[in-house]
PDB file of C-alpha atoms in Angstrom:
ATOM      1  CA  UNK A   1       5.290 -21.766  81.873  1.00 49.00           C
ATOM      2  CA  UNK A   2       8.117 -21.991  84.454  1.00 62.00           C
ATOM      3  CA  UNK A   3       9.129 -25.589  84.917  1.00 71.00           C
ATOM      4  CA  UNK A   4       5.865 -27.240  83.793  1.00 70.00           C
ATOM      5  CA  UNK A   5       5.020 -30.122  86.220  1.00 75.00           C
ATOM      6  CA  UNK A   6       7.530 -28.819  88.794  1.00 77.00           C
ATOM      7  CA  UNK A   7       6.567 -29.126  92.501  1.00 86.00           C
ATOM      8  CA  UNK A   8       8.054 -27.190  95.337  1.00 90.00           C
ATOM      9  CA  UNK A   9       7.469 -27.391  99.054  1.00 95.00           C
ATOM     10  CA  UNK A  10       6.551 -23.990 100.552  1.00 97.00           C
ATOM     11  CA  UNK A  11       6.502 -23.275 104.286  1.00 98.00           C
ATOM     12  CA  UNK A  12       3.699 -21.097 105.411  1.00 98.00           C
ATOM     13  CA  UNK A  13       3.670 -19.713 108.954  1.00 98.00           C
ATOM     14  CA  UNK A  14       0.761 -17.718 110.157  1.00 98.00           C
ATOM     15  CA  UNK A  15       1.726 -15.260 112.981  1.00 98.00           C
ATOM     16  CA  UNK A  16      -0.466 -14.815 116.028  1.00 98.00           C
ATOM     17  CA  UNK A  17      -1.035 -11.223 114.861  1.00 98.00           C
ATOM     18  CA  UNK A  18      -2.645 -12.339 111.556  1.00 98.00           C
ATOM     19  CA  UNK A  19      -4.386 -10.739 109.759  1.00 98.00           C
ATOM     20  CA  UNK A  20      -2.643  -7.557 110.966  1.00 98.00           C
ATOM     21  CA  UNK A  21       0.683  -9.123 109.947  1.00 97.00           C
ATOM     22  CA  UNK A  22       1.352 -11.111 106.792  1.00 98.00           C
ATOM     23  CA  UNK A  23       1.996 -14.827 106.918  1.00 98.00           C
ATOM     24  CA  UNK A  24       5.625 -15.890 106.576  1.00 98.00           C
ATOM     25  CA  UNK A  25       6.253 -17.919 103.402  1.00 98.00           C
ATOM     26  CA  UNK A  26       9.470 -19.494 102.068  1.00 98.00           C
ATOM     27  CA  UNK A  27      10.448 -22.198  99.624  1.00 97.00           C
ATOM     28  CA  UNK A  28      11.855 -25.303 101.357  1.00 97.00           C
ATOM     29  CA  UNK A  29      12.650 -27.023  98.012  1.00 92.00           C
ATOM     30  CA  UNK A  30      15.587 -25.283  96.249  1.00 90.00           C
ATOM     31  CA  UNK A  31      14.378 -23.103  93.322  1.00 89.00           C
ATOM     32  CA  UNK A  32      16.302 -21.032  90.797  1.00 86.00           C
ATOM     33  CA  UNK A  33      14.202 -17.862  90.413  1.00 88.00           C
ATOM     34  CA  UNK A  34      14.934 -14.109  90.254  1.00 89.00           C
ATOM     35  CA  UNK A  35      12.654 -13.330  93.232  1.00 93.00           C
ATOM     36  CA  UNK A  36      13.604 -16.236  95.486  1.00 93.00           C
ATOM     37  CA  UNK A  37      16.800 -16.731  97.412  1.00 92.00           C
ATOM     38  CA  UNK A  38      18.322 -20.076  96.486  1.00 88.00           C
ATOM     39  CA  UNK A  39      19.971 -20.686  99.808  1.00 91.00           C
ATOM     40  CA  UNK A  40      17.070 -19.587 102.196  1.00 95.00           C
ATOM     41  CA  UNK A  41      13.957 -19.830 100.125  1.00 96.00           C
ATOM     42  CA  UNK A  42      13.125 -16.232 101.051  1.00 96.00           C
ATOM     43  CA  UNK A  43      10.450 -14.837  98.695  1.00 96.00           C
ATOM     44  CA  UNK A  44      10.772 -11.290  97.435  1.00 94.00           C
ATOM     45  CA  UNK A  45       7.070 -10.222  97.099  1.00 94.00           C
ATOM     46  CA  UNK A  46       5.699  -6.878  98.273  1.00 94.00           C
ATOM     47  CA  UNK A  47       2.373  -8.513  99.340  1.00 95.00           C
ATOM     48  CA  UNK A  48       4.309 -10.517 101.940  1.00 96.00           C
ATOM     49  CA  UNK A  49       6.080  -7.397 103.266  1.00 93.00           C
ATOM     50  CA  UNK A  50       5.211  -3.705 102.820  1.00 94.00           C
ATOM     51  CA  UNK A  51       2.076  -4.012 100.764  1.00 96.00           C
ATOM     52  CA  UNK A  52       0.302  -6.333 103.231  1.00 98.00           C
ATOM     53  CA  UNK A  53      -3.055  -5.296 104.578  1.00 98.00           C
ATOM     54  CA  UNK A  54      -5.659  -7.285 106.592  1.00 98.00           C
ATOM     55  CA  UNK A  55      -7.836  -7.367 103.501  1.00 97.00           C
ATOM     56  CA  UNK A  56      -5.598 -10.016 102.011  1.00 98.00           C
ATOM     57  CA  UNK A  57      -5.787 -13.694 102.910  1.00 98.00           C
ATOM     58  CA  UNK A  58      -3.261 -16.622 102.992  1.00 98.00           C
ATOM     59  CA  UNK A  59      -4.932 -17.965  99.848  1.00 98.00           C
ATOM     60  CA  UNK A  60      -4.231 -14.613  98.023  1.00 98.00           C
ATOM     61  CA  UNK A  61      -0.619 -14.964  99.104  1.00 98.00           C
ATOM     62  CA  UNK A  62      -0.315 -18.471  97.641  1.00 97.00           C
ATOM     63  CA  UNK A  63      -1.863 -17.233  94.337  1.00 97.00           C
ATOM     64  CA  UNK A  64       0.547 -14.313  94.305  1.00 97.00           C
ATOM     65  CA  UNK A  65       3.548 -16.632  94.769  1.00 96.00           C
ATOM     66  CA  UNK A  66       2.216 -18.919  91.897  1.00 92.00           C
ATOM     67  CA  UNK A  67       1.883 -15.813  89.671  1.00 93.00           C
ATOM     68  CA  UNK A  68       5.433 -14.847  90.666  1.00 92.00           C
ATOM     69  CA  UNK A  69       6.718 -18.187  89.408  1.00 89.00           C
ATOM     70  CA  UNK A  70       5.202 -17.565  86.004  1.00 83.00           C
ATOM     71  CA  UNK A  71       5.967 -13.791  85.799  1.00 85.00           C
ATOM     72  CA  UNK A  72       9.183 -12.952  87.681  1.00 86.00           C
ATOM     73  CA  UNK A  73       9.713  -9.380  88.666  1.00 84.00           C
ATOM     74  CA  UNK A  74      13.171  -8.793  87.188  1.00 77.00           C
ATOM     75  CA  UNK A  75      13.146  -5.094  88.049  1.00 79.00           C
ATOM     76  CA  UNK A  76      13.552  -5.734  91.729  1.00 78.00           C
ATOM     77  CA  UNK A  77      15.156  -9.173  92.004  1.00 80.00           C
ATOM     78  CA  UNK A  78      16.384 -10.895  95.063  1.00 82.00           C
ATOM     79  CA  UNK A  79      18.712 -13.079  93.006  1.00 78.00           C
ATOM     80  CA  UNK A  80      20.485 -10.641  90.646  1.00 78.00           C
ATOM     81  CA  UNK A  81      22.348 -13.295  88.620  1.00 76.00           C
ATOM     82  CA  UNK A  82      19.264 -15.288  87.990  1.00 74.00           C
ATOM     83  CA  UNK A  83      17.407 -12.091  87.009  1.00 76.00           C
ATOM     84  CA  UNK A  84      20.071 -11.286  84.434  1.00 71.00           C
ATOM     85  CA  UNK A  85      19.737 -14.804  83.008  1.00 68.00           C
ATOM     86  CA  UNK A  86      16.001 -14.590  83.002  1.00 67.00           C
ATOM     87  CA  UNK A  87      16.018 -11.298  81.100  1.00 68.00           C
ATOM     88  CA  UNK A  88      18.580 -12.250  78.501  1.00 64.00           C
ATOM     89  CA  UNK A  89      18.523 -15.933  78.202  1.00 63.00           C
ATOM     90  CA  UNK A  90      15.118 -17.222  79.353  1.00 61.00           C
ATOM     91  CA  UNK A  91      15.666 -20.713  77.878  1.00 63.00           C
ATOM     92  CA  UNK A  92      19.075 -21.219  79.858  1.00 66.00           C
ATOM     93  CA  UNK A  93      17.293 -20.030  82.989  1.00 60.00           C
ATOM     94  CA  UNK A  94      14.542 -22.534  82.562  1.00 64.00           C
ATOM     95  CA  UNK A  95      17.078 -25.231  81.890  1.00 69.00           C
ATOM     96  CA  UNK A  96      18.969 -24.416  85.115  1.00 66.00           C
ATOM     97  CA  UNK A  97      15.746 -24.289  87.121  1.00 65.00           C
ATOM     98  CA  UNK A  98      14.801 -27.741  85.767  1.00 67.00           C
ATOM     99  CA  UNK A  99      18.243 -29.108  86.540  1.00 67.00           C
ATOM    100  CA  UNK A 100      18.059 -27.997  90.228  1.00 63.00           C
ATOM    101  CA  UNK A 101      14.532 -29.351  90.524  1.00 59.00           C
ATOM    102  CA  UNK A 102      15.464 -32.775  89.029  1.00 54.00           C
ATOM    103  CA  UNK A 103      18.517 -33.112  91.180  1.00 47.00           C
ATOM    104  CA  UNK A 104      16.599 -32.773  94.429  1.00 48.00           C
TER     105      UNK A 104
END
């Protein structure tokens, strides 16, 4: 598992046009992950962008982000350097992720 016991603060903003528009989600706590921008917390997840439909709920978005933590999408990373580390050196990536989490 990715950083077992790790906890991150995620901001969820539901727009007035919900459910026609996806909620905005971003990590407030810094996280080292291929699909999350370290500086801004932006989450690269199709469900939160182009794949959104009113059939989805905020809870399903939270579940999708949790799944993304366990199963990064290294084919379309937001953080290319971390994706390369995750692909080739998973142990080192997990160590760096834990270091950032512990230091905060």
